């Protein structure tokens, strides 16, 4: 399942550019360049170990002066007739002499090719010249491989960027299509995780794939071939030894890993308990629980330290196990190479090359393991993303939907039931009528139920059962555009964007000029405070902009609602304590905004409830009471309880200590 989801995500880059395929090609090219670099290092090791010395048997001097030998070698042999003859400072020629008669046909072919180069290059015939040439070639290959790496990473960034951009656009569109995302009971957290963490996992998987999926196998295969060419018997033995180590390490460390994971889970639980002890400090002091809390804290701290120590001991035990197995295997490998060297069965240069190849294989093998982990995580994240994208939208506009005119009669909720994303009943059999041009307050101990009822009005969500009508028209039978043109919402969680004041009030609509925006700001008593900002209406506000108090942000949101010119306004009052002057400004703004409109309040002040024409009290998703404030006060014990707990004048700051009497 997960590989299929990841492959589906990869196609988003394939359809938009060829950077993914080209990235793999460049990655393979970089692998080949690195292999060439390894070959050059091998030749350099051979040069340093042999030191350009070739030893001939003087008894075969006449034979050695055959045309097979280069003229510059024949001249170096001199007239010696007995004993060994050493020819020094011959550069790379000792490799040719050592392999021209090798039983390995590939060795013979390489020797002939190098001999052909030496006959045409004077520089490579002497040690210093060969050293300079090999070092220059190494530097050139390093530069070329580095630039190939930069090119590969640029292509990986382009391919991953195309995938990330496409996925985030799809998630953004899906958020608009899914009505339940408007409910605070679900919140934005899961979608934010998809948008940020899971999409980034897919991105990292693509980048890691381009980095290692082709290059690592090219390097491993190339290094294996180089080792086999140097000595196939020793290479096969080393491969078998490495396989035996891998086979032995896995079962030996499996139990240790399980024990470490269990201890890590236990220590995480203890850490949560410690955090709870710290968070409950206020309650501890109020109730005089310092002694008990100190004992609890000491107990939790001791358990945490014990579990964490057990985790570290378990992880530490894996180190000597790995060291023992790998150290034993390394000792065997070095012992074999030493034995072959001492018995003359293996040349020092060949042993050095085999050792270098063995070390050089470690990075690509580790990179391959990193690739597997990244692709597994990317597959899981891609699967979660596509499951979200494949969710069926709850909001659909009917074919032939009607245009909705401004509200003139009433909003009717008829036997409305609604469940939250977690299956909890938010509304159950709610039947309410809200007359046009009235003020209605929605009260409940459950915030989600209040939000659910409010979100039904602009059809951010649809009821599972029942209907919502405006002037007799089912909201499912009207166009979303005409419906939402009639509704404005001012909610505490959505007061302003991270943008300029001008864009926040004008909604980014170019048809709203500065004079209309200033007029709306004046209606909301926000014009003066905006003028005092560093750049006036062009000042950025929001979490990353210029700081404004909540009441200022609230007035800017009211100005936006006024400019929208709706027939229905849903307003949630600020929960923060406000000064009397600020309250008066906000009350005046709401009075002016509500003129000729239907207003639905989610109130947090008793004075606001008293100004309403009617109150709807919800309890367990049902209408517990409905009527004027005076009627509901006499009918509903729950209303009186809410009024006492949440709306008493001391709690809201409407009456301060010392003002009674």
XYZ file of C-alpha atoms in Angstrom:
661
model
C 0.000 0.000 0.000
C 2.661 2.509 1.043
C 4.943 1.993 -1.998
C 1.923 2.461 -4.272
C 1.032 5.749 -2.545
C 4.608 6.978 -2.867
C 4.742 6.041 -6.548
C 1.504 7.953 -7.025
C 3.084 11.012 -5.443
C 6.186 10.681 -7.650
C 4.040 10.894 -10.762
C 3.155 14.458 -9.814
C 6.750 15.398 -10.661
C 6.910 13.213 -13.779
C 3.881 14.922 -15.299
C 5.203 18.429 -14.716
C 8.886 18.181 -15.571
C 11.602 15.727 -16.461
C 13.673 16.670 -13.433
C 13.037 13.352 -11.658
C 14.382 11.231 -14.534
C 17.199 13.662 -15.242
C 18.080 13.653 -11.545
C 18.532 9.858 -11.627
C 20.725 10.184 -14.736
C 22.924 12.815 -13.094
C 23.065 10.691 -9.936
C 24.323 7.743 -11.999
C 26.859 10.039 -13.675
C 28.111 11.166 -10.288
C 28.412 7.520 -9.225
C 30.543 6.772 -12.286
C 32.740 9.786 -11.577
C 33.235 8.567 -8.017
C 34.126 5.116 -9.327
C 36.710 6.674 -11.630
C 38.042 8.529 -8.614
C 38.376 5.212 -6.762
C 40.285 3.761 -9.720
C 42.653 6.724 -9.752
C 43.205 6.347 -5.994
C 43.947 2.664 -6.589
C 46.536 3.559 -9.220
C 48.015 6.126 -6.851
C 48.286 3.491 -4.116
C 49.958 1.146 -6.606
C 52.426 3.881 -7.583
C 53.281 4.720 -3.968
C 53.705 1.082 -2.900
C 55.740 -0.043 -5.955
C 57.634 3.300 -6.085
C 58.139 2.872 -9.814
C 60.590 -0.002 -9.353
C 60.653 -2.922 -11.828
C 62.958 -5.888 -11.151
C 64.173 -8.028 -14.060
C 66.211 -11.237 -14.122
C 69.554 -10.370 -15.779
C 69.739 -13.895 -17.199
C 66.770 -12.979 -19.371
C 68.077 -9.563 -20.480
C 68.378 -10.653 -24.092
C 64.807 -11.900 -24.000
C 63.660 -8.694 -22.322
C 65.165 -6.628 -25.150
C 62.556 -8.061 -27.467
C 60.298 -5.543 -29.189
C 57.604 -6.163 -26.568
C 59.472 -3.960 -24.135
C 59.281 -0.188 -24.722
C 62.501 1.354 -25.968
C 62.840 3.518 -22.859
C 62.717 0.363 -20.695
C 65.265 -1.460 -22.896
C 67.623 1.492 -22.570
C 67.295 1.313 -18.789
C 68.303 -2.370 -18.671
C 71.944 -1.574 -19.572
C 74.473 -4.365 -20.188
C 73.939 -6.388 -16.991
C 74.366 -10.131 -17.485
C 74.000 -11.581 -13.978
C 71.735 -11.127 -10.963
C 68.554 -9.133 -10.736
C 68.321 -5.849 -12.578
C 66.281 -3.047 -11.041
C 64.876 -0.297 -13.168
C 63.750 2.623 -11.025
C 61.657 5.718 -11.562
C 59.415 4.098 -14.183
C 56.156 5.718 -13.067
C 53.141 3.496 -13.758
C 55.039 0.891 -15.746
C 55.349 -1.630 -12.844
C 51.607 -2.213 -13.102
C 52.034 -3.118 -16.782
C 54.942 -5.446 -16.058
C 53.064 -7.142 -13.188
C 49.919 -7.861 -15.215
C 50.935 -8.254 -18.859
C 51.138 -12.030 -18.416
C 48.293 -12.379 -15.892
C 45.930 -15.345 -16.345
C 43.070 -12.868 -15.891
C 42.141 -11.527 -19.351
C 40.799 -8.281 -17.891
C 44.102 -7.674 -16.107
C 45.939 -8.252 -19.363
C 43.598 -5.884 -21.200
C 44.098 -3.136 -18.603
C 47.874 -3.645 -18.730
C 47.898 -3.350 -22.541
C 45.795 -0.204 -22.391
C 48.061 1.405 -19.824
C 51.114 0.345 -21.852
C 49.624 2.044 -24.913
C 49.170 5.243 -22.863
C 52.707 5.089 -21.455
C 54.241 4.766 -24.912
C 52.594 8.099 -25.793
C 52.964 9.967 -22.498
C 56.428 10.802 -21.229
C 54.936 12.318 -18.068
C 53.627 8.964 -16.800
C 56.973 7.182 -17.294
C 58.594 8.712 -14.224
C 57.407 8.773 -10.645
C 57.019 12.500 -10.033
C 55.265 13.060 -13.338
C 52.881 10.143 -12.737
C 52.175 11.454 -9.217
C 51.389 14.915 -10.566
C 49.166 13.512 -13.306
C 47.215 11.255 -10.934
C 46.740 14.043 -8.390
C 45.555 16.413 -11.118
C 43.159 13.760 -12.389
C 41.897 13.199 -8.834
C 41.271 16.905 -8.403
C 39.457 17.077 -11.736
C 37.240 14.126 -10.836
C 36.491 15.625 -7.409
C 35.467 18.920 -9.010
C 33.361 17.149 -11.652
C 31.680 14.939 -9.019
C 31.013 18.007 -6.845
C 29.355 19.889 -9.704
C 27.380 16.763 -10.599
C 26.243 16.652 -6.956
C 25.127 20.287 -7.118
C 23.261 19.602 -10.351
C 21.688 16.476 -8.872
C 20.541 18.333 -5.763
C 19.093 21.153 -7.898
C 17.128 18.601 -9.933
C 16.023 16.838 -6.742
C 14.847 20.168 -5.329
C 12.937 20.893 -8.531
C 11.263 17.482 -8.600
C 10.441 17.542 -4.885
C 9.204 21.125 -5.203
C 6.793 20.129 -7.965
C 5.406 17.289 -5.833
C 5.172 19.392 -2.679
C 3.479 22.259 -4.481
C 0.944 19.949 -6.131
C 0.138 18.095 -2.890
C -0.287 21.294 -0.901
C -2.538 22.782 -3.573
C -4.655 19.627 -3.487
C -4.839 19.656 0.317
C -5.841 23.327 0.247
C -8.616 22.657 -2.285
C -9.780 19.628 -0.306
C -10.102 21.715 2.850
C -12.616 23.886 1.022
C -14.504 20.835 -0.182
C -14.791 19.161 3.223
C -17.429 20.764 5.352
C -16.440 19.053 8.605
C -13.148 20.949 8.599
C -15.147 23.974 9.761
C -15.921 22.329 13.103
C -13.660 23.223 16.032
C -14.056 19.659 17.364
C -11.803 18.491 14.545
C -9.617 21.554 14.418
C -6.832 22.362 11.998
C -4.223 20.168 13.699
C -4.588 17.011 11.559
C -4.702 19.028 8.341
C -1.675 21.081 9.413
C 0.213 17.821 10.049
C -0.642 16.645 6.539
C 0.220 20.032 5.044
C 3.566 20.333 6.811
C 4.975 17.103 8.254
C 3.585 14.489 5.856
C 4.230 16.532 2.718
C 7.781 17.157 3.943
C 8.227 13.398 4.447
C 7.290 12.837 0.801
C 9.680 15.616 -0.215
C 12.523 14.066 1.785
C 11.759 10.679 0.236
C 12.049 12.104 -3.288
C 15.285 13.948 -2.505
C 16.804 10.880 -0.838
C 15.711 8.675 -3.738
C 17.411 10.906 -6.307
C 20.478 11.121 -4.090
C 20.966 7.402 -3.476
C 18.608 5.144 -5.469
C 20.929 4.976 -8.490
C 24.238 6.278 -7.208
C 24.566 3.839 -4.300
C 24.008 0.674 -6.424
C 26.393 2.025 -9.085
C 29.067 2.563 -6.462
C 28.515 -0.800 -4.752
C 28.514 -2.755 -8.011
C 31.507 -0.823 -9.339
C 33.498 -1.357 -6.146
C 32.620 -5.044 -6.153
C 33.837 -5.333 -9.733
C 37.045 -3.517 -8.801
C 37.580 -5.878 -5.860
C 36.894 -8.924 -8.021
C 39.385 -7.668 -10.585
C 42.002 -7.134 -7.894
C 41.473 -10.625 -6.389
C 38.234 -12.462 -6.925
C 39.017 -15.143 -4.339
C 39.675 -12.665 -1.526
C 36.695 -10.483 -2.544
C 34.287 -13.425 -2.461
C 35.626 -14.435 0.947
C 35.149 -10.881 2.268
C 31.600 -10.782 0.860
C 30.749 -14.066 2.532
C 32.230 -12.774 5.790
C 30.142 -9.549 5.562
C 26.985 -11.577 4.901
C 27.714 -13.779 7.904
C 28.165 -10.660 10.082
C 24.848 -9.194 8.890
C 23.095 -12.524 9.506
C 24.547 -12.801 13.018
C 24.028 -9.198 14.134
C 20.286 -8.980 13.409
C 19.064 -11.683 15.840
C 21.626 -10.698 18.471
C 20.442 -7.079 18.549
C 16.696 -7.694 17.994
C 16.000 -8.440 21.663
C 18.112 -5.494 22.771
C 16.159 -3.173 20.462
C 12.824 -4.417 21.834
C 13.988 -3.889 25.418
C 15.263 -0.388 24.610
C 11.982 0.533 22.893
C 9.927 -0.690 25.856
C 12.094 1.293 28.281
C 11.796 4.374 26.055
C 7.986 4.105 26.123
C 7.980 3.746 29.904
C 10.285 6.745 30.357
C 8.041 8.818 28.054
C 5.037 8.017 30.277
C 7.010 8.985 33.384
C 8.067 12.233 31.724
C 4.408 13.071 31.049
C 3.646 12.478 34.730
C 6.500 14.781 35.706
C 5.122 17.472 33.406
C 1.714 17.023 35.018
C 3.268 17.521 38.452
C 4.747 20.820 37.275
C 1.534 21.945 35.552
C -0.580 21.309 38.658
C 1.535 23.579 40.851
C -1.259 26.153 41.291
C -3.736 23.519 42.482
C -1.108 22.042 44.802
C -0.559 25.390 46.489
C -4.258 26.224 46.772
C -5.059 22.928 48.488
C -1.879 22.747 50.555
C -0.661 19.556 48.885
C 3.040 20.435 48.860
C 4.073 17.376 50.907
C 2.051 14.905 48.849
C 3.130 16.544 45.600
C 6.779 16.373 46.616
C 6.446 12.638 47.256
C 4.646 12.137 43.936
C 7.317 14.111 42.128
C 10.168 12.204 43.765
C 8.476 8.894 42.928
C 7.888 9.840 39.290
C 11.399 11.254 38.973
C 12.915 8.063 40.413
C 10.859 5.908 38.026
C 11.789 8.114 35.073
C 15.490 7.928 35.911
C 15.229 4.154 36.343
C 13.429 3.646 33.003
C 15.751 6.024 31.194
C 18.799 4.312 32.675
C 17.413 0.945 31.579
C 16.963 2.313 28.052
C 20.535 3.576 27.967
C 21.876 0.273 29.373
C 19.956 -1.675 26.740
C 21.270 0.562 23.968
C 24.764 0.337 25.424
C 24.663 -3.478 25.365
C 24.293 -3.397 21.601
C 27.639 -1.615 21.279
C 29.866 -4.437 22.658
C 27.824 -7.003 20.694
C 28.366 -5.123 17.447
C 31.972 -4.416 18.372
C 32.583 -8.093 19.124
C 31.034 -9.400 15.906
C 32.397 -6.718 13.600
C 35.762 -6.700 15.368
C 36.053 -10.475 15.009
C 35.170 -10.288 11.315
C 37.660 -7.448 10.775
C 40.373 -9.395 12.570
C 39.718 -12.433 10.368
C 39.817 -10.264 7.219
C 43.061 -8.534 8.232
C 44.558 -11.880 9.263
C 43.743 -13.340 5.852
C 45.266 -10.362 4.030
C 48.360 -10.510 6.261
C 48.772 -14.241 5.675
C 48.487 -13.815 1.911
C 50.948 -10.914 1.969
C 53.520 -12.763 4.074
C 53.339 -15.820 1.827
C 53.659 -13.761 -1.338
C 50.234 -14.867 -2.586
C 49.007 -11.264 -2.614
C 50.877 -8.183 -3.723
C 50.995 -5.242 -1.283
C 49.346 -2.964 -3.868
C 46.495 -5.442 -4.371
C 45.968 -5.727 -0.607
C 45.871 -1.942 -0.295
C 43.312 -1.695 -3.105
C 41.115 -4.377 -1.509
C 41.274 -2.593 1.839
C 40.422 0.740 0.222
C 37.487 -0.828 -1.683
C 36.139 -2.362 1.533
C 36.210 0.995 3.325
C 34.752 2.829 0.311
C 31.726 0.495 0.266
C 30.567 1.579 3.735
C 29.057 4.998 2.755
C 26.887 3.720 -0.137
C 25.618 0.807 1.994
C 24.657 3.204 4.809
C 23.068 5.513 2.218
C 20.996 2.617 0.920
C 19.708 1.928 4.425
C 18.873 5.621 4.822
C 16.996 5.473 1.494
C 14.898 2.523 2.669
C 13.927 4.340 5.876
C 13.084 7.547 4.005
C 10.958 5.714 1.421
C 9.048 3.801 4.105
C 8.238 7.060 5.899
C 7.393 8.800 2.626
C 5.074 5.913 1.707
C 3.220 6.140 5.024
C 2.867 9.914 4.708
C 1.766 9.760 1.067
C -0.841 7.163 1.997
C -2.241 9.476 4.717
C -2.314 12.415 2.290
C -4.167 10.534 -0.445
C -6.650 9.119 2.060
C -7.455 12.702 3.048
C -7.678 13.806 -0.583
C -10.032 10.923 -1.400
C -12.516 11.773 1.348
C -15.915 12.507 -0.145
C -16.887 16.161 0.288
C -20.015 16.694 2.332
C -20.893 19.964 0.660
C -22.198 19.664 -2.875
C -24.001 22.275 -4.906
C -27.125 20.874 -6.522
C -27.492 21.001 -10.282
C -29.657 23.985 -11.167
C -29.210 25.577 -7.733
C -31.192 28.783 -7.194
C -29.969 32.259 -6.417
C -30.632 33.253 -2.799
C -31.906 36.786 -2.259
C -31.235 38.687 0.996
C -33.101 37.258 3.989
C -36.594 38.758 4.426
C -38.600 36.316 6.574
C -36.803 33.708 8.681
C -34.075 31.108 9.079
C -35.550 27.698 9.963
C -33.738 24.678 11.362
C -35.987 21.642 10.962
C -35.125 18.555 13.056
C -31.398 19.102 12.463
C -28.924 16.485 13.676
C -25.173 16.649 13.209
C -22.219 14.540 14.280
C -18.659 15.673 14.759
C -15.661 13.931 13.135
C -15.251 11.818 16.282
C -18.853 10.547 16.075
C -20.110 12.683 18.976
C -23.572 14.227 18.597
C -23.216 17.991 18.313
C -26.830 18.700 17.378
C -29.711 16.290 17.848
C -33.202 17.041 16.552
C -32.797 20.814 16.728
C -35.793 22.792 15.448
C -35.488 26.577 15.736
C -36.796 29.604 13.875
C -34.767 32.814 13.730
C -36.865 35.719 12.416
C -35.310 38.166 9.985
C -33.926 41.411 11.453
C -33.788 39.842 14.944
C -30.947 39.371 17.413
C -30.514 35.789 18.630
C -28.039 34.508 21.232
C -26.855 30.879 21.167
C -25.814 29.478 24.569
C -24.408 26.103 25.530
C -21.886 24.575 27.883
C -20.495 22.768 24.795
C -18.630 25.224 22.573
C -18.657 22.797 19.648
C -22.459 22.672 19.591
C -22.646 26.468 19.380
C -20.098 26.581 16.561
C -21.897 23.780 14.732
C -25.199 25.642 14.749
C -23.490 28.867 13.636
C -21.601 27.092 10.826
C -24.858 25.689 9.447
C -25.980 29.207 8.458
C -23.327 29.864 5.743
C -23.392 26.117 4.964
C -19.843 25.448 6.058
C -21.317 22.110 7.117
C -24.502 20.226 6.260
C -26.725 18.454 8.772
C -26.704 14.691 8.804
C -30.477 14.732 9.265
C -32.937 17.580 8.759
C -32.915 20.804 6.767
C -31.842 24.395 7.106
C -34.036 26.847 5.208
C -33.890 30.547 4.469
C -37.172 32.098 3.412
C -38.433 28.582 2.713
C -35.492 27.585 0.457
C -33.387 24.575 1.486
C -29.773 25.712 1.611
C -28.814 22.622 -0.395
C -30.880 24.014 -3.293
C -29.242 27.457 -3.471
C -25.863 28.442 -4.865
C -23.033 28.644 -2.336
C -21.898 31.951 -3.814
C -25.280 33.678 -3.325
C -25.652 32.164 0.185
C -22.251 33.267 1.428
C -22.735 36.695 -0.074
C -25.506 37.103 2.516
C -23.488 35.955 5.571
C -20.575 37.496 7.482
C -18.847 35.844 10.459
C -16.665 37.349 13.176
C -15.149 34.516 15.238
C -12.420 34.740 17.868
C -10.202 32.180 16.164
C -10.364 33.896 12.764
C -10.097 37.628 13.390
C -7.296 38.635 10.999
C -4.865 37.239 8.429
C -1.124 37.822 8.362
C -1.457 40.698 5.907
C -1.916 44.442 5.773
C -4.855 46.186 7.402
C -6.043 47.185 3.925
C -6.091 43.550 2.751
C -7.709 42.348 5.979
C -10.652 44.726 5.684
C -10.917 44.604 1.898
C -10.618 40.785 1.695
C -8.074 41.214 -1.088
C -10.866 42.316 -3.444
C -9.535 45.024 -5.790
C -13.063 46.404 -6.242
C -12.903 47.794 -2.702
C -11.041 51.072 -2.920
C -9.416 52.891 -0.034
C -12.375 55.278 0.534
C -14.785 52.367 1.114
C -12.314 50.614 3.396
C -11.804 53.803 5.417
C -15.579 54.198 5.679
C -15.903 50.634 7.023
C -13.060 51.260 9.493
C -14.746 54.421 10.735
C -17.992 52.515 11.294
C -16.028 50.054 13.452
C -14.194 52.859 15.313
C -10.914 51.488 13.949
C -9.820 54.339 11.644
C -7.995 56.328 14.308
C -6.014 53.383 15.672
C -5.113 52.354 12.096
C -3.796 55.841 11.332
C -1.512 55.568 14.344
C 0.152 52.419 12.960
C 3.627 52.796 11.370
C 2.304 52.549 7.796
C -1.363 53.171 8.338
C -3.555 50.880 6.265
C -0.433 49.301 4.698
C 0.852 48.058 8.066
C 1.132 44.237 8.272
C -0.767 42.737 11.198
C -1.356 39.238 12.499
C 0.970 36.783 14.239
C 4.009 37.940 12.205
C 3.044 41.573 11.825
C 2.585 44.629 14.016
C 1.150 43.746 17.410
C -2.413 44.888 18.088
C -4.551 44.157 21.148
C -7.526 41.831 20.773
C -10.076 44.637 20.786
C -8.303 46.338 17.851
C -8.215 43.100 15.886
C -11.884 42.578 16.726
C -12.838 46.014 15.399
C -10.896 45.372 12.183
C -12.845 42.107 11.774
C -16.117 44.016 12.342
C -15.040 46.529 9.679
C -14.517 43.631 7.266
C -18.011 42.305 8.040
C -19.486 45.766 7.475
C -17.776 46.139 4.095
C -19.126 42.720 3.054
C -22.650 44.200 3.504
C -24.418 40.938 4.452
C -27.999 40.381 5.488
C -26.950 37.914 8.237
C -24.100 38.440 10.700
C -22.704 35.764 13.071
C -20.698 37.397 15.870
C -18.695 35.785 18.652
C -17.848 38.264 21.370
C -14.313 38.633 22.740
C -13.568 36.488 25.769
C -10.929 38.901 27.119
C -11.726 41.555 29.697
C -12.193 44.925 27.953
C -12.172 48.471 29.277
C -15.472 50.279 29.502
C -14.499 52.697 26.734
C -13.591 49.833 24.422
C -16.833 48.014 25.255
C -18.793 51.129 24.360
C -17.016 51.404 21.004
C -17.646 47.731 20.206
C -21.301 47.934 21.294
C -21.807 50.996 19.114
C -20.137 49.233 16.190
C -22.367 46.170 16.576
C -25.471 48.357 16.854
C -24.583 50.168 13.639
C -23.583 46.936 11.891
C -26.765 45.157 12.998
C -29.098 47.839 11.650
C -31.343 46.186 9.073
C -29.649 42.803 9.502
C -30.246 39.451 11.198
C -27.638 38.927 13.935
C -26.698 35.643 15.613
C -24.530 36.065 18.723
C -22.206 33.643 20.467
C -22.132 35.909 23.521
C -19.685 36.250 26.390
C -21.361 39.196 28.161
C -24.658 39.293 29.992
C -25.458 42.764 28.627
C -25.332 41.370 25.094
C -27.810 38.609 25.949
C -30.195 41.144 27.439
C -30.164 43.150 24.200
C -31.142 40.069 22.161
C -34.696 39.403 21.013
C -34.417 35.703 21.743
C -32.097 33.136 23.300
C -31.518 29.526 22.239
C -30.071 27.276 24.966
C -28.520 23.981 23.817
C -27.847 21.017 26.085
C -26.396 17.712 24.859
C -27.088 18.881 21.316
C -30.803 19.523 21.933
C -32.766 22.757 22.393
C -33.228 23.005 26.147
C -34.994 26.406 26.002
C -35.944 28.965 23.364
C -37.561 32.374 23.793
C -36.933 35.906 24.987
C -34.236 36.406 27.631
C -36.892 36.909 30.319
C -38.832 33.793 29.237
C -35.744 31.623 29.098
C -34.593 32.899 32.479
C -37.841 31.683 34.017
C -37.972 28.371 32.111
C -34.405 27.061 32.118
C -32.331 26.073 35.125
C -29.443 25.482 32.729
C -29.665 29.072 31.480
C -29.567 30.373 35.044
C -26.588 28.094 35.760
C -24.720 29.352 32.654
C -25.639 32.903 33.561
C -24.231 32.430 37.049
C -21.069 30.537 36.056
C -20.082 32.242 32.814
C -22.002 35.492 32.581
C -22.069 36.839 36.120
C -20.981 40.434 36.145
C -17.964 39.843 38.365
C -16.569 37.153 36.005
C -17.030 39.299 32.896
C -15.678 42.433 34.540
C -18.894 44.397 34.036
C -18.954 45.052 37.788
C -15.702 45.360 39.700
C -15.134 44.862 43.385
C -16.162 47.928 45.353
C -18.879 49.002 42.888
C -21.752 47.246 44.702
C -23.961 49.041 47.184
